[in-house]
Amino acid sequence: MDLMKLVQQEFTKEGEYPKFGAGDTVTVDYKIKEGSKERIQQFRGIVLQLKGTGITKTFTIRKMSGNVGVERIFPLNSPFIDKIEVNKHGKVRRARIFYLRELTGKKARIKERRF
Amino acid sequence: MAGLIGKKVGMTSIFSAEGKNIPCTVIEVGPCVVTQVKTIEKDGYEAVQIGYEDKKEKRSNKAQIGHTKKAGTLPKRKVAEFSGFKDDHQLGDTLTVELFNDDTWLDITGVSKGKGFQGVVKRHGFAGVNDATHGQHNRMRAPGSLGASSYPARVFKGMRMAGRMGGDRVKVQSLRVMKIIAESNLLVVKGSVPGPRGGYLIIEK
């Protein structure tokens, strides 16, 4: 599968963004096309998981929009992603923090990781 | 048609400039060696025989060793014949993916994955019975009638029935070239190609 990695290196944008993982709070600037116009929209929330490797890597972000939880899955190498900004590093014990979906309010807080 | 021999590496997807996610197959192509040049005077037609992947001499018979010795190489795992190359090739020449450098469309031939004994729904795309109820018992994927009764009093040849599926030679035409990575002999095409990973493929332009 080494040859696969060679191809993935050709196309991946992984090095362009800061490193982040589950529990981190990130802001994703992504481009939206409306007819011929293009504008940038932000999506800010907690990263639930990173999935896949190479070109097909994706990440899931969850945010609370009022009372409703909203999750979005972004392909990391999508050309529509303009920028990824890490706002907070969270301290979590697992790689996939789906338990967060059941928690609301004060219980849904994640401790910040300080370096 | 001019072509080369290769091997399927695997599938992935890449993003186009418009942001579309395109499924792609990665193929390791060549380097291939010209093992025989056929001419009209000698063989009655023009062609170039090409070999791919070295084989140990221990695993080859004397005929194979002698044949490839003329080209100055080791015996090959896979050998195929092509015609219509732009340049003249000599015995022992090496051909790489760069042959396809200015091509946008390629045809790829391989042996499809064996599926074993399959019913008509999978093998021939029969619809089956869409109801589980209304008098159906255990015939949801049954083929139905094979024909009329006392005339013709036989089943026509070529009637589509259950049987062995897959393992056939399949050619996929007009696959778009997405990228050529010459230094590692890789070719990336849009879509899928027949066969398993590691299966041999014949790539023609």
PDB file of C-alpha atoms in Angstrom:
ATOM      1  CA  MET A   1       0.000   0.000   0.000  1.00  0.00           C
ATOM      2  CA  ASP A   2       3.036   2.274  -0.043  1.00  0.00           C
ATOM      3  CA  LEU A   3       2.254   3.306  -3.594  1.00  0.00           C
ATOM      4  CA  MET A   4      -1.163   4.422  -2.397  1.00  0.00           C
ATOM      5  CA  LYS A   5       0.501   6.768   0.069  1.00  0.00           C
ATOM      6  CA  LEU A   6       2.566   8.278  -2.721  1.00  0.00           C
ATOM      7  CA  VAL A   7      -0.574   9.220  -4.603  1.00  0.00           C
ATOM      8  CA  GLN A   8      -2.223  10.537  -1.478  1.00  0.00           C
ATOM      9  CA  GLN A   9       0.752  12.769  -0.763  1.00  0.00           C
ATOM     10  CA  GLU A  10       0.318  14.321  -4.191  1.00  0.00           C
ATOM     11  CA  PHE A  11      -3.198  15.452  -3.434  1.00  0.00           C
ATOM     12  CA  THR A  12      -3.506  15.901   0.316  1.00  0.00           C
ATOM     13  CA  LYS A  13      -3.718  19.292   1.970  1.00  0.00           C
ATOM     14  CA  GLU A  14      -3.070  17.894   5.422  1.00  0.00           C
ATOM     15  CA  GLY A  15       0.115  19.876   6.106  1.00  0.00           C
ATOM     16  CA  GLU A  16      -1.619  23.180   5.394  1.00  0.00           C
ATOM     17  CA  TYR A  17      -3.828  23.157   8.470  1.00  0.00           C
ATOM     18  CA  PRO A  18      -2.928  23.175  12.163  1.00  0.00           C
ATOM     19  CA  LYS A  19      -3.096  19.843  13.961  1.00  0.00           C
ATOM     20  CA  PHE A  20      -6.283  19.151  15.898  1.00  0.00           C
ATOM     21  CA  GLY A  21      -8.089  16.212  17.392  1.00  0.00           C
ATOM     22  CA  ALA A  22     -11.246  15.170  19.209  1.00  0.00           C
ATOM     23  CA  GLY A  23     -12.319  17.595  21.910  1.00  0.00           C
ATOM     24  CA  ASP A  24     -10.736  20.629  20.282  1.00  0.00           C
ATOM     25  CA  THR A  25     -12.816  23.657  19.412  1.00  0.00           C
ATOM     26  CA  VAL A  26     -12.167  24.751  15.862  1.00  0.00           C
ATOM     27  CA  THR A  27     -13.518  27.286  13.388  1.00  0.00           C
ATOM     28  CA  VAL A  28     -13.812  26.201   9.771  1.00  0.00           C
ATOM     29  CA  ASP A  29     -14.053  28.846   7.063  1.00  0.00           C
ATOM     30  CA  TYR A  30     -15.673  27.282   4.062  1.00  0.00           C
ATOM     31  CA  LYS A  31     -16.606  28.720   0.718  1.00  0.00           C
ATOM     32  CA  ILE A  32     -20.212  28.675  -0.417  1.00  0.00           C
ATOM     33  CA  LYS A  33     -21.143  29.166  -4.032  1.00  0.00           C
ATOM     34  CA  GLU A  34     -24.368  31.026  -4.691  1.00  0.00           C
ATOM     35  CA  GLY A  35     -24.862  31.197  -8.424  1.00  0.00           C
ATOM     36  CA  SER A  36     -21.698  32.848  -9.628  1.00  0.00           C
ATOM     37  CA  LYS A  37     -20.902  34.503  -6.307  1.00  0.00           C
ATOM     38  CA  GLU A  38     -18.691  32.956  -3.692  1.00  0.00           C
ATOM     39  CA  ARG A  39     -18.695  33.817  -0.016  1.00  0.00           C
ATOM     40  CA  ILE A  40     -17.143  32.431   3.138  1.00  0.00           C
ATOM     41  CA  GLN A  41     -19.143  30.994   6.016  1.00  0.00           C
ATOM     42  CA  GLN A  42     -17.815  29.996   9.394  1.00  0.00           C
ATOM     43  CA  PHE A  43     -18.694  26.898  11.375  1.00  0.00           C
ATOM     44  CA  ARG A  44     -17.399  26.757  14.911  1.00  0.00           C
ATOM     45  CA  GLY A  45     -17.755  23.795  17.235  1.00  0.00           C
ATOM     46  CA  ILE A  46     -16.173  20.857  18.973  1.00  0.00           C
ATOM     47  CA  VAL A  47     -14.425  18.151  16.954  1.00  0.00           C
ATOM     48  CA  LEU A  48     -16.094  14.785  17.622  1.00  0.00           C
ATOM     49  CA  GLN A  49     -13.845  12.588  15.525  1.00  0.00           C
ATOM     50  CA  LEU A  50     -11.283  12.353  12.763  1.00  0.00           C
ATOM     51  CA  LYS A  51     -11.909   9.551  10.306  1.00  0.00           C
ATOM     52  CA  GLY A  52      -9.973   8.011   7.437  1.00  0.00           C
ATOM     53  CA  THR A  53      -6.490   8.592   6.139  1.00  0.00           C
ATOM     54  CA  GLY A  54      -4.855  10.473   3.322  1.00  0.00           C
ATOM     55  CA  ILE A  55      -7.097  12.098   0.747  1.00  0.00           C
ATOM     56  CA  THR A  56     -10.296  10.648   2.173  1.00  0.00           C
ATOM     57  CA  LYS A  57      -9.776  11.944   5.731  1.00  0.00           C
ATOM     58  CA  THR A  58     -12.822  13.654   7.240  1.00  0.00           C
ATOM     59  CA  PHE A  59     -13.674  15.298  10.526  1.00  0.00           C
ATOM     60  CA  THR A  60     -16.957  15.853  12.352  1.00  0.00           C
ATOM     61  CA  ILE A  61     -17.759  19.092  14.152  1.00  0.00           C
ATOM     62  CA  ARG A  62     -20.682  19.557  16.555  1.00  0.00           C
ATOM     63  CA  LYS A  63     -22.082  22.832  17.711  1.00  0.00           C
ATOM     64  CA  MET A  64     -25.168  23.869  19.638  1.00  0.00           C
ATOM     65  CA  SER A  65     -27.356  26.129  17.570  1.00  0.00           C
ATOM     66  CA  GLY A  66     -29.731  27.439  20.219  1.00  0.00           C
ATOM     67  CA  ASN A  67     -31.209  24.249  21.648  1.00  0.00           C
ATOM     68  CA  VAL A  68     -30.456  22.026  18.704  1.00  0.00           C
ATOM     69  CA  GLY A  69     -27.218  20.216  18.175  1.00  0.00           C
ATOM     70  CA  VAL A  70     -25.822  20.549  14.655  1.00  0.00           C
ATOM     71  CA  GLU A  71     -23.139  18.256  13.271  1.00  0.00           C
ATOM     72  CA  ARG A  72     -21.236  18.716  10.066  1.00  0.00           C
ATOM     73  CA  ILE A  73     -18.766  16.370   8.416  1.00  0.00           C
ATOM     74  CA  PHE A  74     -16.022  18.038   6.383  1.00  0.00           C
ATOM     75  CA  PRO A  75     -13.622  16.265   4.035  1.00  0.00           C
ATOM     76  CA  LEU A  76     -10.234  17.569   5.134  1.00  0.00           C
ATOM     77  CA  ASN A  77      -8.999  17.897   1.568  1.00  0.00           C
ATOM     78  CA  SER A  78     -12.076  19.641   0.217  1.00  0.00           C
ATOM     79  CA  PRO A  79     -11.119  22.659  -1.892  1.00  0.00           C
ATOM     80  CA  PHE A  80     -14.073  24.488  -0.328  1.00  0.00           C
ATOM     81  CA  ILE A  81     -12.321  24.715   3.020  1.00  0.00           C
ATOM     82  CA  ASP A  82     -10.557  28.057   3.128  1.00  0.00           C
ATOM     83  CA  LYS A  83      -9.080  27.949   6.601  1.00  0.00           C
ATOM     84  CA  ILE A  84      -9.173  25.913   9.800  1.00  0.00           C
ATOM     85  CA  GLU A  85      -8.463  27.694  13.048  1.00  0.00           C
ATOM     86  CA  VAL A  86      -7.986  25.916  16.370  1.00  0.00           C
ATOM     87  CA  ASN A  87      -9.547  27.992  19.138  1.00  0.00           C
ATOM     88  CA  LYS A  88      -9.138  25.661  22.084  1.00  0.00           C
ATOM     89  CA  HIS A  89      -7.437  22.360  22.785  1.00  0.00           C
ATOM     90  CA  GLY A  90      -9.775  20.154  24.821  1.00  0.00           C
ATOM     91  CA  LYS A  91      -8.736  17.526  27.322  1.00  0.00           C
ATOM     92  CA  VAL A  92     -10.522  14.277  26.437  1.00  0.00           C
ATOM     93  CA  ARG A  93      -9.659  10.652  27.013  1.00  0.00           C
ATOM     94  CA  ARG A  94     -10.908   9.088  23.837  1.00  0.00           C
ATOM     95  CA  ALA A  95     -10.454   9.571  20.102  1.00  0.00           C
ATOM     96  CA  ARG A  96     -14.199   9.727  19.400  1.00  0.00           C
ATOM     97  CA  ILE A  97     -16.296  11.642  21.866  1.00  0.00           C
ATOM     98  CA  PHE A  98     -19.823  10.663  20.845  1.00  0.00           C
ATOM     99  CA  TYR A  99     -20.891  10.764  24.498  1.00  0.00           C
ATOM    100  CA  LEU A 100     -21.039  14.523  24.078  1.00  0.00           C
ATOM    101  CA  ARG A 101     -24.254  14.125  22.083  1.00  0.00           C
ATOM    102  CA  GLU A 102     -26.168  13.041  25.174  1.00  0.00           C
ATOM    103  CA  LEU A 103     -24.851  15.878  27.312  1.00  0.00           C
ATOM    104  CA  THR A 104     -26.175  19.410  27.427  1.00  0.00           C
ATOM    105  CA  GLY A 105     -25.537  22.550  29.418  1.00  0.00           C
ATOM    106  CA  LYS A 106     -22.844  22.515  32.056  1.00  0.00           C
ATOM    107  CA  LYS A 107     -22.172  18.797  31.587  1.00  0.00           C
ATOM    108  CA  ALA A 108     -21.201  19.307  27.948  1.00  0.00           C
ATOM    109  CA  ARG A 109     -18.166  21.340  28.887  1.00  0.00           C
ATOM    110  CA  ILE A 110     -14.709  20.070  28.024  1.00  0.00           C
ATOM    111  CA  LYS A 111     -11.703  21.007  30.120  1.00  0.00           C
ATOM    112  CA  GLU A 112      -9.053  22.958  28.301  1.00  0.00           C
ATOM    113  CA  ARG A 113      -5.666  21.421  27.783  1.00  0.00           C
ATOM    114  CA  ARG A 114      -2.792  23.728  28.644  1.00  0.00           C
ATOM    115  CA  PHE A 115       0.704  23.148  27.415  1.00  0.00           C
TER     116      PHE A 115
ATOM    117  CA  MET B   1      -3.318  -0.036 -30.207  1.00  0.00           C
ATOM    118  CA  ALA B   2      -0.196   0.923 -28.333  1.00  0.00           C
ATOM    119  CA  GLY B   3      -0.231   0.035 -24.677  1.00  0.00           C
ATOM    120  CA  LEU B   4       1.489  -1.242 -21.581  1.00  0.00           C
ATOM    121  CA  ILE B   5       0.989  -3.802 -18.833  1.00  0.00           C
ATOM    122  CA  GLY B   6       0.314  -2.781 -15.238  1.00  0.00           C
ATOM    123  CA  LYS B   7      -1.052  -3.785 -11.897  1.00  0.00           C
ATOM    124  CA  LYS B   8      -3.965  -2.437  -9.873  1.00  0.00           C
ATOM    125  CA  VAL B   9      -2.783  -0.763  -6.678  1.00  0.00           C
ATOM    126  CA  GLY B  10      -6.077   0.393  -5.185  1.00  0.00           C
ATOM    127  CA  MET B  11      -8.801   2.992  -5.210  1.00  0.00           C
ATOM    128  CA  THR B  12      -9.125   6.402  -3.628  1.00  0.00           C
ATOM    129  CA  SER B  13     -10.837   9.687  -4.410  1.00  0.00           C
ATOM    130  CA  ILE B  14      -9.498  13.094  -5.269  1.00  0.00           C
ATOM    131  CA  PHE B  15     -11.056  16.539  -5.485  1.00  0.00           C
ATOM    132  CA  SER B  16     -11.299  18.267  -8.825  1.00  0.00           C
ATOM    133  CA  ALA B  17     -10.752  21.994  -9.249  1.00  0.00           C
ATOM    134  CA  GLU B  18     -14.537  22.551  -9.095  1.00  0.00           C
ATOM    135  CA  GLY B  19     -14.664  20.764  -5.757  1.00  0.00           C
ATOM    136  CA  LYS B  20     -16.175  17.496  -6.991  1.00  0.00           C
ATOM    137  CA  ASN B  21     -15.043  14.341  -5.248  1.00  0.00           C
ATOM    138  CA  ILE B  22     -13.931  11.976  -8.016  1.00  0.00           C
ATOM    139  CA  PRO B  23     -13.431   8.229  -7.453  1.00  0.00           C
ATOM    140  CA  CYS B  24     -10.072   7.144  -8.849  1.00  0.00           C
ATOM    141  CA  THR B  25      -8.053   3.995  -9.387  1.00  0.00           C
ATOM    142  CA  VAL B  26      -4.290   3.935  -8.898  1.00  0.00           C
ATOM    143  CA  ILE B  27      -2.392   1.682 -11.303  1.00  0.00           C
ATOM    144  CA  GLU B  28       1.278   0.820 -11.322  1.00  0.00           C
ATOM    145  CA  VAL B  29       2.275   0.801 -14.997  1.00  0.00           C
ATOM    146  CA  GLY B  30       5.497  -0.696 -16.207  1.00  0.00           C
ATOM    147  CA  PRO B  31       8.385  -0.355 -16.628  1.00  0.00           C
ATOM    148  CA  CYS B  32       7.915  -2.859 -19.439  1.00  0.00           C
ATOM    149  CA  VAL B  33      10.569  -4.385 -21.677  1.00  0.00           C
ATOM    150  CA  VAL B  34      10.232  -5.148 -25.380  1.00  0.00           C
ATOM    151  CA  THR B  35      10.750  -8.904 -25.596  1.00  0.00           C
ATOM    152  CA  GLN B  36      10.031  -9.412 -29.287  1.00  0.00           C
ATOM    153  CA  VAL B  37       9.476  -7.276 -32.364  1.00  0.00           C
ATOM    154  CA  LYS B  38       7.254  -8.920 -34.955  1.00  0.00           C
ATOM    155  CA  THR B  39       7.586  -7.874 -38.578  1.00  0.00           C
ATOM    156  CA  ILE B  40       5.583  -8.471 -41.736  1.00  0.00           C
ATOM    157  CA  GLU B  41       8.507 -10.279 -43.413  1.00  0.00           C
ATOM    158  CA  LYS B  42       9.005 -12.674 -40.578  1.00  0.00           C
ATOM    159  CA  ASP B  43       5.645 -13.065 -38.829  1.00  0.00           C
ATOM    160  CA  GLY B  44       3.137 -11.788 -41.353  1.00  0.00           C
ATOM    161  CA  TYR B  45       2.046  -8.822 -39.206  1.00  0.00           C
ATOM    162  CA  GLU B  46       3.567  -6.008 -37.217  1.00  0.00           C
ATOM    163  CA  ALA B  47       3.490  -5.997 -33.423  1.00  0.00           C
ATOM    164  CA  VAL B  48       5.605  -5.440 -30.353  1.00  0.00           C
ATOM    165  CA  GLN B  49       5.640  -7.999 -27.561  1.00  0.00           C
ATOM    166  CA  ILE B  50       6.067  -6.520 -24.115  1.00  0.00           C
ATOM    167  CA  GLY B  51       6.911  -8.126 -20.781  1.00  0.00           C
ATOM    168  CA  TYR B  52       6.162  -6.890 -17.273  1.00  0.00           C
ATOM    169  CA  GLU B  53       7.606  -7.892 -13.895  1.00  0.00           C
ATOM    170  CA  ASP B  54      10.667 -10.094 -13.568  1.00  0.00           C
ATOM    171  CA  LYS B  55      10.330 -13.750 -12.736  1.00  0.00           C
ATOM    172  CA  LYS B  56      13.081 -15.852 -11.163  1.00  0.00           C
ATOM    173  CA  GLU B  57      14.914 -18.067 -13.630  1.00  0.00           C
ATOM    174  CA  LYS B  58      14.300 -20.919 -11.231  1.00  0.00           C
ATOM    175  CA  ARG B  59      10.573 -20.514 -11.794  1.00  0.00           C
ATOM    176  CA  SER B  60      10.764 -20.287 -15.584  1.00  0.00           C
ATOM    177  CA  ASN B  61      11.216 -22.922 -18.245  1.00  0.00           C
ATOM    178  CA  LYS B  62      14.055 -22.933 -20.735  1.00  0.00           C
ATOM    179  CA  ALA B  63      11.872 -21.601 -23.536  1.00  0.00           C
ATOM    180  CA  GLN B  64      10.993 -18.514 -21.516  1.00  0.00           C
ATOM    181  CA  ILE B  65      14.577 -17.941 -20.410  1.00  0.00           C
ATOM    182  CA  GLY B  66      15.866 -18.270 -23.947  1.00  0.00           C
ATOM    183  CA  HIS B  67      13.186 -15.992 -25.347  1.00  0.00           C
ATOM    184  CA  THR B  68      13.877 -13.144 -22.945  1.00  0.00           C
ATOM    185  CA  LYS B  69      17.640 -13.627 -23.150  1.00  0.00           C
ATOM    186  CA  LYS B  70      17.496 -12.283 -26.699  1.00  0.00           C
ATOM    187  CA  ALA B  71      16.202  -9.035 -25.229  1.00  0.00           C
ATOM    188  CA  GLY B  72      18.796  -9.144 -22.482  1.00  0.00           C
ATOM    189  CA  THR B  73      16.332  -9.395 -19.567  1.00  0.00           C
ATOM    190  CA  LEU B  74      14.948 -11.890 -17.095  1.00  0.00           C
ATOM    191  CA  PRO B  75      11.799 -13.917 -17.868  1.00  0.00           C
ATOM    192  CA  LYS B  76       8.581 -11.973 -17.350  1.00  0.00           C
ATOM    193  CA  ARG B  77       5.464 -12.745 -15.298  1.00  0.00           C
ATOM    194  CA  LYS B  78       3.099 -11.180 -17.814  1.00  0.00           C
ATOM    195  CA  VAL B  79       3.579 -10.834 -21.541  1.00  0.00           C
ATOM    196  CA  ALA B  80       1.302  -9.085 -24.050  1.00  0.00           C
ATOM    197  CA  GLU B  81       1.385  -7.946 -27.632  1.00  0.00           C
ATOM    198  CA  PHE B  82       0.611  -4.457 -28.903  1.00  0.00           C
ATOM    199  CA  SER B  83       0.766  -2.690 -32.224  1.00  0.00           C
ATOM    200  CA  GLY B  84       0.561   0.871 -33.430  1.00  0.00           C
ATOM    201  CA  PHE B  85       3.380   2.449 -31.467  1.00  0.00           C
ATOM    202  CA  LYS B  86       4.422   5.855 -32.720  1.00  0.00           C
ATOM    203  CA  ASP B  87       8.167   5.172 -32.579  1.00  0.00           C
ATOM    204  CA  ASP B  88      10.007   2.070 -33.660  1.00  0.00           C
ATOM    205  CA  HIS B  89      11.052  -0.080 -30.760  1.00  0.00           C
ATOM    206  CA  GLN B  90      14.083  -2.296 -30.565  1.00  0.00           C
ATOM    207  CA  LEU B  91      14.460  -5.551 -28.685  1.00  0.00           C
ATOM    208  CA  GLY B  92      15.215  -4.789 -25.032  1.00  0.00           C
ATOM    209  CA  ASP B  93      13.833  -1.247 -24.997  1.00  0.00           C
ATOM    210  CA  THR B  94      12.186  -0.120 -21.769  1.00  0.00           C
ATOM    211  CA  LEU B  95       8.756   1.531 -21.897  1.00  0.00           C
ATOM    212  CA  THR B  96       7.328   3.569 -19.011  1.00  0.00           C
ATOM    213  CA  VAL B  97       4.087   5.372 -18.155  1.00  0.00           C
ATOM    214  CA  GLU B  98       5.401   8.386 -20.008  1.00  0.00           C
ATOM    215  CA  LEU B  99       4.002   6.706 -23.112  1.00  0.00           C
ATOM    216  CA  PHE B 100       0.585   8.040 -22.006  1.00  0.00           C
ATOM    217  CA  ASN B 101       1.823  11.548 -21.229  1.00  0.00           C
ATOM    218  CA  ASP B 102      -0.362  13.282 -23.803  1.00  0.00           C
ATOM    219  CA  ASP B 103      -3.411  11.007 -23.588  1.00  0.00           C
ATOM    220  CA  THR B 104      -6.658  11.915 -21.894  1.00  0.00           C
ATOM    221  CA  TRP B 105      -8.562   8.676 -22.427  1.00  0.00           C
ATOM    222  CA  LEU B 106      -7.364   5.105 -21.976  1.00  0.00           C
ATOM    223  CA  ASP B 107      -8.919   1.652 -22.317  1.00  0.00           C
ATOM    224  CA  ILE B 108      -8.121  -0.832 -19.572  1.00  0.00           C
ATOM    225  CA  THR B 109      -8.532  -4.617 -19.702  1.00  0.00           C
ATOM    226  CA  GLY B 110      -8.442  -6.957 -16.726  1.00  0.00           C
ATOM    227  CA  VAL B 111      -9.900 -10.143 -15.331  1.00  0.00           C
ATOM    228  CA  SER B 112     -12.920  -9.406 -13.139  1.00  0.00           C
ATOM    229  CA  LYS B 113     -13.219 -10.750  -9.599  1.00  0.00           C
ATOM    230  CA  GLY B 114     -14.733 -14.234  -9.423  1.00  0.00           C
ATOM    231  CA  LYS B 115     -18.184 -14.202  -7.823  1.00  0.00           C
ATOM    232  CA  GLY B 116     -18.823 -17.965  -7.750  1.00  0.00           C
ATOM    233  CA  PHE B 117     -22.194 -19.542  -8.582  1.00  0.00           C
ATOM    234  CA  GLN B 118     -24.721 -16.711  -8.655  1.00  0.00           C
ATOM    235  CA  GLY B 119     -28.447 -16.487  -9.287  1.00  0.00           C
ATOM    236  CA  VAL B 120     -30.100 -14.604 -12.120  1.00  0.00           C
ATOM    237  CA  VAL B 121     -30.789 -11.462 -10.078  1.00  0.00           C
ATOM    238  CA  LYS B 122     -27.099 -10.774  -9.482  1.00  0.00           C
ATOM    239  CA  ARG B 123     -25.765 -12.382 -12.656  1.00  0.00           C
ATOM    240  CA  HIS B 124     -28.147 -10.974 -15.246  1.00  0.00           C
ATOM    241  CA  GLY B 125     -29.923  -8.178 -13.436  1.00  0.00           C
ATOM    242  CA  PHE B 126     -33.356  -9.885 -13.306  1.00  0.00           C
ATOM    243  CA  ALA B 127     -35.797  -7.924 -11.183  1.00  0.00           C
ATOM    244  CA  GLY B 128     -36.978 -10.811  -9.033  1.00  0.00           C
ATOM    245  CA  VAL B 129     -40.387 -10.671  -7.399  1.00  0.00           C
ATOM    246  CA  ASN B 130     -40.927  -7.458  -5.549  1.00  0.00           C
ATOM    247  CA  ASP B 131     -43.574  -8.816  -3.201  1.00  0.00           C
ATOM    248  CA  ALA B 132     -42.921 -11.093  -0.273  1.00  0.00           C
ATOM    249  CA  THR B 133     -46.640 -11.647   0.161  1.00  0.00           C
ATOM    250  CA  HIS B 134     -49.553 -12.051  -2.328  1.00  0.00           C
ATOM    251  CA  GLY B 135     -49.019 -15.756  -2.845  1.00  0.00           C
ATOM    252  CA  GLN B 136     -45.231 -15.770  -3.032  1.00  0.00           C
ATOM    253  CA  HIS B 137     -43.596 -18.551  -1.089  1.00  0.00           C
ATOM    254  CA  ASN B 138     -39.835 -18.835  -1.616  1.00  0.00           C
ATOM    255  CA  ARG B 139     -39.485 -17.498  -5.137  1.00  0.00           C
ATOM    256  CA  MET B 140     -38.406 -13.913  -4.593  1.00  0.00           C
ATOM    257  CA  ARG B 141     -35.205 -14.304  -6.632  1.00  0.00           C
ATOM    258  CA  ALA B 142     -36.414 -17.098  -8.953  1.00  0.00           C
ATOM    259  CA  PRO B 143     -35.896 -16.717 -12.731  1.00  0.00           C
ATOM    260  CA  GLY B 144     -39.524 -17.436 -13.722  1.00  0.00           C
ATOM    261  CA  SER B 145     -40.463 -19.119 -17.002  1.00  0.00           C
ATOM    262  CA  LEU B 146     -37.774 -20.452 -19.328  1.00  0.00           C
ATOM    263  CA  GLY B 147     -40.065 -20.481 -22.344  1.00  0.00           C
ATOM    264  CA  ALA B 148     -43.176 -22.025 -23.872  1.00  0.00           C
ATOM    265  CA  SER B 149     -44.286 -25.650 -23.522  1.00  0.00           C
ATOM    266  CA  SER B 150     -45.075 -28.131 -26.325  1.00  0.00           C
ATOM    267  CA  TYR B 151     -43.749 -25.743 -28.937  1.00  0.00           C
ATOM    268  CA  PRO B 152     -40.709 -25.355 -29.049  1.00  0.00           C
ATOM    269  CA  ALA B 153     -40.548 -28.159 -26.462  1.00  0.00           C
ATOM    270  CA  ARG B 154     -37.002 -27.133 -25.525  1.00  0.00           C
ATOM    271  CA  VAL B 155     -35.133 -24.340 -23.845  1.00  0.00           C
ATOM    272  CA  PHE B 156     -33.479 -21.942 -26.271  1.00  0.00           C
ATOM    273  CA  LYS B 157     -29.710 -21.783 -26.320  1.00  0.00           C
ATOM    274  CA  GLY B 158     -28.235 -18.845 -24.481  1.00  0.00           C
ATOM    275  CA  MET B 159     -31.179 -18.591 -22.041  1.00  0.00           C
ATOM    276  CA  ARG B 160     -29.972 -16.503 -19.128  1.00  0.00           C
ATOM    277  CA  MET B 161     -29.787 -18.684 -16.052  1.00  0.00           C
ATOM    278  CA  ALA B 162     -27.863 -19.035 -12.815  1.00  0.00           C
ATOM    279  CA  GLY B 163     -24.204 -20.043 -12.980  1.00  0.00           C
ATOM    280  CA  ARG B 164     -20.624 -19.020 -12.576  1.00  0.00           C
ATOM    281  CA  MET B 165     -20.125 -15.277 -12.537  1.00  0.00           C
ATOM    282  CA  GLY B 166     -16.990 -13.168 -12.723  1.00  0.00           C
ATOM    283  CA  GLY B 167     -13.487 -14.171 -13.643  1.00  0.00           C
ATOM    284  CA  ASP B 168     -14.065 -12.908 -17.188  1.00  0.00           C
ATOM    285  CA  ARG B 169     -11.842 -10.739 -19.291  1.00  0.00           C
ATOM    286  CA  VAL B 170     -13.414  -7.290 -19.174  1.00  0.00           C
ATOM    287  CA  LYS B 171     -12.423  -4.146 -21.019  1.00  0.00           C
ATOM    288  CA  VAL B 172     -13.410  -0.737 -19.715  1.00  0.00           C
ATOM    289  CA  GLN B 173     -13.275   1.910 -22.392  1.00  0.00           C
ATOM    290  CA  SER B 174     -12.492   5.613 -22.164  1.00  0.00           C
ATOM    291  CA  LEU B 175     -11.224   6.076 -18.652  1.00  0.00           C
ATOM    292  CA  ARG B 176     -10.029   9.614 -18.024  1.00  0.00           C
ATOM    293  CA  VAL B 177      -6.410  10.088 -17.004  1.00  0.00           C
ATOM    294  CA  MET B 178      -6.277  12.146 -13.815  1.00  0.00           C
ATOM    295  CA  LYS B 179      -2.560  12.120 -13.151  1.00  0.00           C
ATOM    296  CA  ILE B 180       0.682  10.440 -14.158  1.00  0.00           C
ATOM    297  CA  ILE B 181       3.458  10.181 -11.599  1.00  0.00           C
ATOM    298  CA  ALA B 182       6.344   9.109 -13.800  1.00  0.00           C
ATOM    299  CA  GLU B 183       9.057   8.769 -11.166  1.00  0.00           C
ATOM    300  CA  SER B 184       7.126   6.027  -9.350  1.00  0.00           C
ATOM    301  CA  ASN B 185       5.464   4.539 -12.476  1.00  0.00           C
ATOM    302  CA  LEU B 186       1.964   5.417 -11.321  1.00  0.00           C
ATOM    303  CA  LEU B 187      -1.141   6.214 -13.298  1.00  0.00           C
ATOM    304  CA  VAL B 188      -4.348   7.564 -11.772  1.00  0.00           C
ATOM    305  CA  VAL B 189      -7.567   7.153 -13.764  1.00  0.00           C
ATOM    306  CA  LYS B 190     -11.148   8.155 -13.055  1.00  0.00           C
ATOM    307  CA  GLY B 191     -13.506   5.329 -12.121  1.00  0.00           C
ATOM    308  CA  SER B 192     -12.960   1.665 -11.455  1.00  0.00           C
ATOM    309  CA  VAL B 193     -11.137  -1.079 -13.344  1.00  0.00           C
ATOM    310  CA  PRO B 194     -11.823  -4.836 -13.358  1.00  0.00           C
ATOM    311  CA  GLY B 195     -10.044  -7.219 -11.001  1.00  0.00           C
ATOM    312  CA  PRO B 196      -8.631  -7.337  -7.516  1.00  0.00           C
ATOM    313  CA  ARG B 197      -5.783  -5.267  -6.096  1.00  0.00           C
ATOM    314  CA  GLY B 198      -2.563  -6.650  -7.508  1.00  0.00           C
ATOM    315  CA  GLY B 199      -4.358  -7.983 -10.592  1.00  0.00           C
ATOM    316  CA  TYR B 200      -2.705  -7.516 -13.958  1.00  0.00           C
ATOM    317  CA  LEU B 201      -4.120  -4.928 -16.320  1.00  0.00           C
ATOM    318  CA  ILE B 202      -3.557  -4.097 -19.955  1.00  0.00           C
ATOM    319  CA  ILE B 203      -3.646  -0.378 -20.597  1.00  0.00           C
ATOM    320  CA  GLU B 204      -4.195   0.774 -24.159  1.00  0.00           C
ATOM    321  CA  LYS B 205      -4.493   4.187 -25.708  1.00  0.00           C
TER     322      LYS B 205
END
